[in-house]
C-alpha cells in the first residue's frame, strides 16, 4: 500500500482498527441487530458511510444538529434535489409551476412514489406534513423555515388550526401560497433543505404525545431510497435497499451509516471499513491526514469549495470600536497567511459572507484589502490608544480557528492593537457576545445557498446579531433582497449590501475552509459537491 508520512493519531487509529476485538452490542441494540463489526451475508453489496457525531432522533423536524440529515435523506423524500452547482431537479415532485404573481408554487407528486409499506405517496401527505410541522403543539426545532407561507407567524407556527397556506389540488398536486411575491429559488431551497415528507396514513391518528415521543420514530416509515433496518444507539444505523424507489432501485443492498471519530476516518478508509464520508460539516478528512488520504490508491479524494465561513465579530457597542477603527482592523488581517499556512491552501479568503464561488458574490469587493501601513495610519487618525488591550474570545474545538486567532493577534499588534486571547467553550462565547462582554469573538457558520440565511445576523435585536449592531442599513437591504422576485433583481440589491457591509464592517469575514472529501473507488457516479446541500443521490451510485 502506497503511504506518505502518517500522523501519530492516525497511526494509533490504524493499530486500533487492526487489533481491536469485535465490538459487543450495547444495551440499546434492538433484538437481532448486528454490532458495528458484524459481517454481512455473502454476496450482499454494502456501503458504509461515516459521520463524525451521532444523530439525535429519526424525527426529521425535531433535531438541533445536521448529523441526522444524511439519514433523513435516505429514509424520507424531499420535494426537490439541490445539486452542487445550485440547480434544482425533481425528487418526490416530478415538476413544479410558479404562479404568475410569484406568490405561489405548485408541485406535481411523482405517481410512481410509494411509502416503504407499499402505500402511494400523495399530495395529501405533503399538505399533512406542512400542517403537522406548523402546529405549535408539535415539538419542532426547524419550524421557522415555514415562515414564508400564508397562515403562519414569523416562527412558522400556524395562526389557527391547519391555517398554513397549503392546498391539495386535482391531479395529485399541492400548492403552497406565499405571504409575498418571492424568487422561486428561495422556496425551492427551503424544500430541499428542511422539508422531509411524512406519511399521513400512519401519523394522522396519532396523538400529540405520540408524535412528540420517541417510540414512533424508532423504526419510521418513509419513501426514500432506503428503509430502516436496525440501529445501535450512538454508533450506527443500517438501512435496507428500497427496491421500489421511484427514481430507481439503488445498486447496493445496505447502507450502513457509522459514527466515526475524525482521527479514525482515514484509517477506516484505508482498511475498507469505511467506503465514503458524509462530507459537508458531517465528516471530512482532518487537514493533517489529507496528504495520507491522497496517497491511497483505493481512494478518490476531492477538495470541495463550499459556502461555509469563519468570521470575527466586533462589539459595535464599545465606544472606541467605531466603523473607522473596525475597517482599519479588518485591513490589518492577513487572510492569505491563514489560508496558505493553516489550511495549506485548501480554502478561500473572504470579504463578505459570499465568497468568490457564490452566485451572489459581488466581485467588486474582492479581494479584501490587506494594507497594514494604511491601517496603522487610519487608527492614528481615529485617535487610537495603543496602550488599550482588547479581549478576543475563541471557542475551543476547531484547531484551525484556534490557530488563526494567534495569527490575527500578531497582525493586529503590528498596527498597535493589543489583543488578549481567551479560550472558552461555545456556549460561553455565545452568551458573552450577546451580553457585550468581549471585544471580539471568532465564529463559524454553514449557511444555505440563499443569501437570506445571513439576514438574522444583521437584524437589530436578534439573538444571532452577535455584533450588537443597531444600524438597520444592512438588515433593510437584506429585507429588500428577499422581496425581489428574480435572481437579477436580487443580485443588484445584494451587490449594494456587500459594499455597505464592507463600510459598516461589524463582522470581518476571514476564510472558507474546503471540505476534504474521500470515497472508495468501488463506488462510481458520486457527485461530491452535492453534499454541500446535505444531499446524497445514492440511487445513482454504482457499486462494485
PDB file of N, CA, C and O in Angstrom, residues 16 21-30 33-38 48-58 67 70-71 228 230-239 255-261 265 273-274 282:
ATOM      1  N   UNK A  16      -5.437   0.413  16.214  1.00  0.00           N
ATOM      2  CA  UNK A  16      -6.673   0.044  16.886  1.00  0.00           C
ATOM      3  C   UNK A  16      -7.584  -0.730  15.935  1.00  0.00           C
ATOM      4  O   UNK A  16      -8.164  -1.744  16.293  1.00  0.00           O
ATOM      5  N   UNK A  21     -10.839  -6.094  19.236  1.00  0.00           N
ATOM      6  CA  UNK A  21     -11.794  -7.187  19.058  1.00  0.00           C
ATOM      7  C   UNK A  21     -13.119  -6.637  18.589  1.00  0.00           C
ATOM      8  O   UNK A  21     -13.376  -5.443  18.712  1.00  0.00           O
ATOM      9  N   UNK A  22     -13.988  -7.488  18.041  1.00  0.00           N
ATOM     10  CA  UNK A  22     -15.298  -7.025  17.612  1.00  0.00           C
ATOM     11  C   UNK A  22     -16.047  -6.376  18.770  1.00  0.00           C
ATOM     12  O   UNK A  22     -15.987  -6.846  19.906  1.00  0.00           O
ATOM     13  N   UNK A  23     -16.731  -5.268  18.460  1.00  0.00           N
ATOM     14  CA  UNK A  23     -17.474  -4.558  19.500  1.00  0.00           C
ATOM     15  C   UNK A  23     -18.690  -5.353  19.923  1.00  0.00           C
ATOM     16  O   UNK A  23     -19.378  -5.953  19.111  1.00  0.00           O
ATOM     17  N   UNK A  24     -18.951  -5.354  21.226  1.00  0.00           N
ATOM     18  CA  UNK A  24     -20.148  -6.034  21.727  1.00  0.00           C
ATOM     19  C   UNK A  24     -21.341  -5.142  21.554  1.00  0.00           C
ATOM     20  O   UNK A  24     -21.254  -3.926  21.702  1.00  0.00           O
ATOM     21  N   UNK A  25     -22.524  -5.731  21.264  1.00  0.00           N
ATOM     22  CA  UNK A  25     -23.719  -4.909  21.149  1.00  0.00           C
ATOM     23  C   UNK A  25     -24.011  -4.196  22.458  1.00  0.00           C
ATOM     24  O   UNK A  25     -23.767  -4.735  23.540  1.00  0.00           O
ATOM     25  N   UNK A  26     -24.514  -2.985  22.373  1.00  0.00           N
ATOM     26  CA  UNK A  26     -24.864  -2.232  23.570  1.00  0.00           C
ATOM     27  C   UNK A  26     -26.252  -2.615  24.034  1.00  0.00           C
ATOM     28  O   UNK A  26     -27.012  -3.294  23.348  1.00  0.00           O
ATOM     29  N   UNK A  27     -26.607  -2.130  25.241  1.00  0.00           N
ATOM     30  CA  UNK A  27     -27.938  -2.419  25.760  1.00  0.00           C
ATOM     31  C   UNK A  27     -29.029  -1.864  24.881  1.00  0.00           C
ATOM     32  O   UNK A  27     -30.167  -2.322  24.921  1.00  0.00           O
ATOM     33  N   UNK A  28     -28.694  -0.826  24.087  1.00  0.00           N
ATOM     34  CA  UNK A  28     -29.704  -0.192  23.246  1.00  0.00           C
ATOM     35  C   UNK A  28     -29.870  -0.888  21.909  1.00  0.00           C
ATOM     36  O   UNK A  28     -30.669  -0.469  21.088  1.00  0.00           O
ATOM     37  N   UNK A  29     -29.099  -1.979  21.669  1.00  0.00           N
ATOM     38  CA  UNK A  29     -29.198  -2.680  20.401  1.00  0.00           C
ATOM     39  C   UNK A  29     -30.508  -3.437  20.328  1.00  0.00           C
ATOM     40  O   UNK A  29     -30.793  -4.276  21.183  1.00  0.00           O
ATOM     41  N   UNK A  30     -31.375  -3.184  19.324  1.00  0.00           N
ATOM     42  CA  UNK A  30     -32.609  -3.937  19.209  1.00  0.00           C
ATOM     43  C   UNK A  30     -32.315  -5.412  18.974  1.00  0.00           C
ATOM     44  O   UNK A  30     -31.265  -5.790  18.461  1.00  0.00           O
ATOM     45  N   UNK A  33     -30.213  -7.115  16.033  1.00  0.00           N
ATOM     46  CA  UNK A  33     -29.352  -6.137  15.364  1.00  0.00           C
ATOM     47  C   UNK A  33     -27.911  -6.582  15.456  1.00  0.00           C
ATOM     48  O   UNK A  33     -27.459  -7.060  16.501  1.00  0.00           O
ATOM     49  N   UNK A  34     -27.123  -6.406  14.358  1.00  0.00           N
ATOM     50  CA  UNK A  34     -25.708  -6.755  14.412  1.00  0.00           C
ATOM     51  C   UNK A  34     -24.928  -5.677  15.128  1.00  0.00           C
ATOM     52  O   UNK A  34     -25.365  -4.539  15.247  1.00  0.00           O
ATOM     53  N   UNK A  35     -23.757  -6.028  15.616  1.00  0.00           N
ATOM     54  CA  UNK A  35     -22.858  -5.000  16.139  1.00  0.00           C
ATOM     55  C   UNK A  35     -22.238  -4.275  14.964  1.00  0.00           C
ATOM     56  O   UNK A  35     -22.408  -4.653  13.815  1.00  0.00           O
ATOM     57  N   UNK A  36     -21.472  -3.212  15.251  1.00  0.00           N
ATOM     58  CA  UNK A  36     -20.910  -2.392  14.175  1.00  0.00           C
ATOM     59  C   UNK A  36     -19.855  -3.131  13.374  1.00  0.00           C
ATOM     60  O   UNK A  36     -19.419  -2.641  12.350  1.00  0.00           O
ATOM     61  N   UNK A  37     -19.416  -4.309  13.838  1.00  0.00           N
ATOM     62  CA  UNK A  37     -18.419  -5.062  13.091  1.00  0.00           C
ATOM     63  C   UNK A  37     -18.958  -6.394  12.587  1.00  0.00           C
ATOM     64  O   UNK A  37     -18.199  -7.241  12.134  1.00  0.00           O
ATOM     65  N   UNK A  38     -20.277  -6.604  12.670  1.00  0.00           N
ATOM     66  CA  UNK A  38     -20.854  -7.861  12.233  1.00  0.00           C
ATOM     67  C   UNK A  38     -20.720  -8.021  10.728  1.00  0.00           C
ATOM     68  O   UNK A  38     -21.035  -7.099   9.971  1.00  0.00           O
ATOM     69  N   UNK A  48     -20.620   1.565   3.453  1.00  0.00           N
ATOM     70  CA  UNK A  48     -20.550   2.144   4.799  1.00  0.00           C
ATOM     71  C   UNK A  48     -20.135   3.604   4.698  1.00  0.00           C
ATOM     72  O   UNK A  48     -19.100   3.928   4.118  1.00  0.00           O
ATOM     73  N   UNK A  49     -20.954   4.469   5.249  1.00  0.00           N
ATOM     74  CA  UNK A  49     -20.702   5.910   5.258  1.00  0.00           C
ATOM     75  C   UNK A  49     -20.390   6.359   6.676  1.00  0.00           C
ATOM     76  O   UNK A  49     -21.017   5.883   7.633  1.00  0.00           O
ATOM     77  N   UNK A  50     -19.443   7.260   6.831  1.00  0.00           N
ATOM     78  CA  UNK A  50     -19.052   7.745   8.148  1.00  0.00           C
ATOM     79  C   UNK A  50     -19.604   9.135   8.416  1.00  0.00           C
ATOM     80  O   UNK A  50     -19.601  10.006   7.535  1.00  0.00           O
ATOM     81  N   UNK A  51     -20.115   9.324   9.640  1.00  0.00           N
ATOM     82  CA  UNK A  51     -20.409  10.650  10.172  1.00  0.00           C
ATOM     83  C   UNK A  51     -19.614  10.796  11.461  1.00  0.00           C
ATOM     84  O   UNK A  51     -19.291   9.800  12.112  1.00  0.00           O
ATOM     85  N   UNK A  52     -19.275  12.010  11.840  1.00  0.00           N
ATOM     86  CA  UNK A  52     -18.355  12.199  12.961  1.00  0.00           C
ATOM     87  C   UNK A  52     -19.056  12.392  14.302  1.00  0.00           C
ATOM     88  O   UNK A  52     -18.387  12.459  15.338  1.00  0.00           O
ATOM     89  N   UNK A  53     -20.379  12.459  14.318  1.00  0.00           N
ATOM     90  CA  UNK A  53     -21.118  12.554  15.575  1.00  0.00           C
ATOM     91  C   UNK A  53     -22.474  11.900  15.377  1.00  0.00           C
ATOM     92  O   UNK A  53     -22.945  11.735  14.246  1.00  0.00           O
ATOM     93  N   UNK A  54     -23.119  11.526  16.455  1.00  0.00           N
ATOM     94  CA  UNK A  54     -24.348  10.755  16.357  1.00  0.00           C
ATOM     95  C   UNK A  54     -25.559  11.628  16.056  1.00  0.00           C
ATOM     96  O   UNK A  54     -25.575  12.830  16.328  1.00  0.00           O
ATOM     97  N   UNK A  55     -26.584  11.011  15.497  1.00  0.00           N
ATOM     98  CA  UNK A  55     -27.871  11.661  15.283  1.00  0.00           C
ATOM     99  C   UNK A  55     -28.638  11.672  16.608  1.00  0.00           C
ATOM    100  O   UNK A  55     -28.314  10.928  17.542  1.00  0.00           O
ATOM    101  N   UNK A  56     -29.663  12.495  16.686  1.00  0.00           N
ATOM    102  CA  UNK A  56     -30.433  12.603  17.928  1.00  0.00           C
ATOM    103  C   UNK A  56     -31.728  11.790  17.878  1.00  0.00           C
ATOM    104  O   UNK A  56     -32.133  11.183  18.865  1.00  0.00           O
ATOM    105  N   UNK A  57     -32.384  11.804  16.743  1.00  0.00           N
ATOM    106  CA  UNK A  57     -33.693  11.179  16.581  1.00  0.00           C
ATOM    107  C   UNK A  57     -33.914  10.941  15.095  1.00  0.00           C
ATOM    108  O   UNK A  57     -33.224  11.532  14.263  1.00  0.00           O
ATOM    109  N   UNK A  58     -34.882  10.092  14.757  1.00  0.00           N
ATOM    110  CA  UNK A  58     -35.255   9.900  13.363  1.00  0.00           C
ATOM    111  C   UNK A  58     -36.522  10.676  13.023  1.00  0.00           C
ATOM    112  O   UNK A  58     -37.108  10.478  11.965  1.00  0.00           O
ATOM    113  N   UNK A  67     -26.519  16.215  11.889  1.00  0.00           N
ATOM    114  CA  UNK A  67     -25.970  14.874  11.748  1.00  0.00           C
ATOM    115  C   UNK A  67     -27.024  13.855  11.331  1.00  0.00           C
ATOM    116  O   UNK A  67     -26.703  12.847  10.703  1.00  0.00           O
ATOM    117  N   UNK A  70     -28.237  13.156   6.940  1.00  0.00           N
ATOM    118  CA  UNK A  70     -27.803  12.128   5.998  1.00  0.00           C
ATOM    119  C   UNK A  70     -28.703  10.898   6.095  1.00  0.00           C
ATOM    120  O   UNK A  70     -28.943  10.200   5.109  1.00  0.00           O
ATOM    121  N   UNK A  71     -29.229  10.625   7.281  1.00  0.00           N
ATOM    122  CA  UNK A  71     -30.162   9.506   7.470  1.00  0.00           C
ATOM    123  C   UNK A  71     -31.541   9.880   6.938  1.00  0.00           C
ATOM    124  O   UNK A  71     -32.165   9.105   6.205  1.00  0.00           O
ATOM    125  N   UNK A 228     -35.603   1.664   6.911  1.00  0.00           N
ATOM    126  CA  UNK A 228     -34.975   1.400   8.207  1.00  0.00           C
ATOM    127  C   UNK A 228     -34.750  -0.100   8.378  1.00  0.00           C
ATOM    128  O   UNK A 228     -35.631  -0.910   8.108  1.00  0.00           O
ATOM    129  N   UNK A 230     -31.946  -1.536  11.135  1.00  0.00           N
ATOM    130  CA  UNK A 230     -31.647  -1.699  12.550  1.00  0.00           C
ATOM    131  C   UNK A 230     -30.708  -0.580  12.972  1.00  0.00           C
ATOM    132  O   UNK A 230     -30.169   0.138  12.131  1.00  0.00           O
ATOM    133  N   UNK A 231     -30.519  -0.440  14.277  1.00  0.00           N
ATOM    134  CA  UNK A 231     -29.598   0.596  14.749  1.00  0.00           C
ATOM    135  C   UNK A 231     -28.983   0.207  16.072  1.00  0.00           C
ATOM    136  O   UNK A 231     -29.552  -0.584  16.834  1.00  0.00           O
ATOM    137  N   UNK A 232     -27.812   0.741  16.323  1.00  0.00           N
ATOM    138  CA  UNK A 232     -27.148   0.666  17.616  1.00  0.00           C
ATOM    139  C   UNK A 232     -27.008   2.106  18.074  1.00  0.00           C
ATOM    140  O   UNK A 232     -26.298   2.897  17.446  1.00  0.00           O
ATOM    141  N   UNK A 233     -27.710   2.463  19.140  1.00  0.00           N
ATOM    142  CA  UNK A 233     -27.791   3.856  19.563  1.00  0.00           C
ATOM    143  C   UNK A 233     -26.414   4.471  19.725  1.00  0.00           C
ATOM    144  O   UNK A 233     -25.541   3.920  20.394  1.00  0.00           O
ATOM    145  N   UNK A 234     -26.201   5.606  19.071  1.00  0.00           N
ATOM    146  CA  UNK A 234     -24.950   6.331  19.190  1.00  0.00           C
ATOM    147  C   UNK A 234     -23.807   5.770  18.379  1.00  0.00           C
ATOM    148  O   UNK A 234     -22.710   6.333  18.398  1.00  0.00           O
ATOM    149  N   UNK A 235     -24.025   4.651  17.658  1.00  0.00           N
ATOM    150  CA  UNK A 235     -22.939   4.003  16.937  1.00  0.00           C
ATOM    151  C   UNK A 235     -23.192   3.897  15.439  1.00  0.00           C
ATOM    152  O   UNK A 235     -22.395   4.379  14.642  1.00  0.00           O
ATOM    153  N   UNK A 236     -24.282   3.228  15.045  1.00  0.00           N
ATOM    154  CA  UNK A 236     -24.534   3.074  13.617  1.00  0.00           C
ATOM    155  C   UNK A 236     -25.996   2.769  13.362  1.00  0.00           C
ATOM    156  O   UNK A 236     -26.745   2.362  14.256  1.00  0.00           O
ATOM    157  N   UNK A 237     -26.394   2.974  12.110  1.00  0.00           N
ATOM    158  CA  UNK A 237     -27.727   2.610  11.659  1.00  0.00           C
ATOM    159  C   UNK A 237     -27.572   1.878  10.335  1.00  0.00           C
ATOM    160  O   UNK A 237     -26.754   2.253   9.499  1.00  0.00           O
ATOM    161  N   UNK A 238     -28.337   0.785  10.167  1.00  0.00           N
ATOM    162  CA  UNK A 238     -28.308   0.017   8.936  1.00  0.00           C
ATOM    163  C   UNK A 238     -29.621   0.231   8.191  1.00  0.00           C
ATOM    164  O   UNK A 238     -30.713   0.073   8.763  1.00  0.00           O
ATOM    165  N   UNK A 239     -29.512   0.595   6.922  1.00  0.00           N
ATOM    166  CA  UNK A 239     -30.665   0.862   6.081  1.00  0.00           C
ATOM    167  C   UNK A 239     -30.681  -0.136   4.927  1.00  0.00           C
ATOM    168  O   UNK A 239     -29.635  -0.443   4.349  1.00  0.00           O
ATOM    169  N   UNK A 255     -27.059   0.272   3.256  1.00  0.00           N
ATOM    170  CA  UNK A 255     -26.272   1.462   3.552  1.00  0.00           C
ATOM    171  C   UNK A 255     -26.096   1.507   5.062  1.00  0.00           C
ATOM    172  O   UNK A 255     -27.081   1.595   5.809  1.00  0.00           O
ATOM    173  N   UNK A 256     -24.864   1.395   5.517  1.00  0.00           N
ATOM    174  CA  UNK A 256     -24.548   1.476   6.937  1.00  0.00           C
ATOM    175  C   UNK A 256     -23.962   2.855   7.203  1.00  0.00           C
ATOM    176  O   UNK A 256     -22.984   3.252   6.562  1.00  0.00           O
ATOM    177  N   UNK A 257     -24.565   3.609   8.112  1.00  0.00           N
ATOM    178  CA  UNK A 257     -24.072   4.935   8.477  1.00  0.00           C
ATOM    179  C   UNK A 257     -23.500   4.821   9.878  1.00  0.00           C
ATOM    180  O   UNK A 257     -24.223   4.518  10.829  1.00  0.00           O
ATOM    181  N   UNK A 258     -22.191   5.028   9.987  1.00  0.00           N
ATOM    182  CA  UNK A 258     -21.470   4.705  11.218  1.00  0.00           C
ATOM    183  C   UNK A 258     -20.810   5.943  11.799  1.00  0.00           C
ATOM    184  O   UNK A 258     -20.165   6.719  11.079  1.00  0.00           O
ATOM    185  N   UNK A 259     -20.948   6.135  13.101  1.00  0.00           N
ATOM    186  CA  UNK A 259     -20.287   7.240  13.799  1.00  0.00           C
ATOM    187  C   UNK A 259     -18.807   6.893  13.967  1.00  0.00           C
ATOM    188  O   UNK A 259     -18.461   5.844  14.515  1.00  0.00           O
ATOM    189  N   UNK A 260     -17.951   7.777  13.461  1.00  0.00           N
ATOM    190  CA  UNK A 260     -16.505   7.542  13.480  1.00  0.00           C
ATOM    191  C   UNK A 260     -15.794   8.834  13.836  1.00  0.00           C
ATOM    192  O   UNK A 260     -16.052   9.879  13.220  1.00  0.00           O
ATOM    193  N   UNK A 261     -14.911   8.795  14.812  1.00  0.00           N
ATOM    194  CA  UNK A 261     -14.168   9.990  15.182  1.00  0.00           C
ATOM    195  C   UNK A 261     -13.309  10.458  14.006  1.00  0.00           C
ATOM    196  O   UNK A 261     -12.789   9.645  13.236  1.00  0.00           O
ATOM    197  N   UNK A 265     -10.935   8.483  10.559  1.00  0.00           N
ATOM    198  CA  UNK A 265     -11.577   8.400   9.248  1.00  0.00           C
ATOM    199  C   UNK A 265     -10.647   7.831   8.189  1.00  0.00           C
ATOM    200  O   UNK A 265     -11.030   6.937   7.420  1.00  0.00           O
ATOM    201  N   UNK A 273     -13.057  -0.395   6.050  1.00  0.00           N
ATOM    202  CA  UNK A 273     -14.184  -0.384   6.979  1.00  0.00           C
ATOM    203  C   UNK A 273     -15.143   0.759   6.674  1.00  0.00           C
ATOM    204  O   UNK A 273     -16.314   0.709   7.047  1.00  0.00           O
ATOM    205  N   UNK A 274     -14.647   1.809   6.025  1.00  0.00           N
ATOM    206  CA  UNK A 274     -15.466   2.937   5.591  1.00  0.00           C
ATOM    207  C   UNK A 274     -15.317   3.065   4.081  1.00  0.00           C
ATOM    208  O   UNK A 274     -14.214   2.959   3.548  1.00  0.00           O
ATOM    209  N   UNK A 282     -20.411  17.138   8.246  1.00  0.00           N
ATOM    210  CA  UNK A 282     -20.767  15.915   8.970  1.00  0.00           C
ATOM    211  C   UNK A 282     -19.605  14.950   9.136  1.00  0.00           C
ATOM    212  O   UNK A 282     -19.554  14.209  10.116  1.00  0.00           O
TER     213      UNK A 282
END
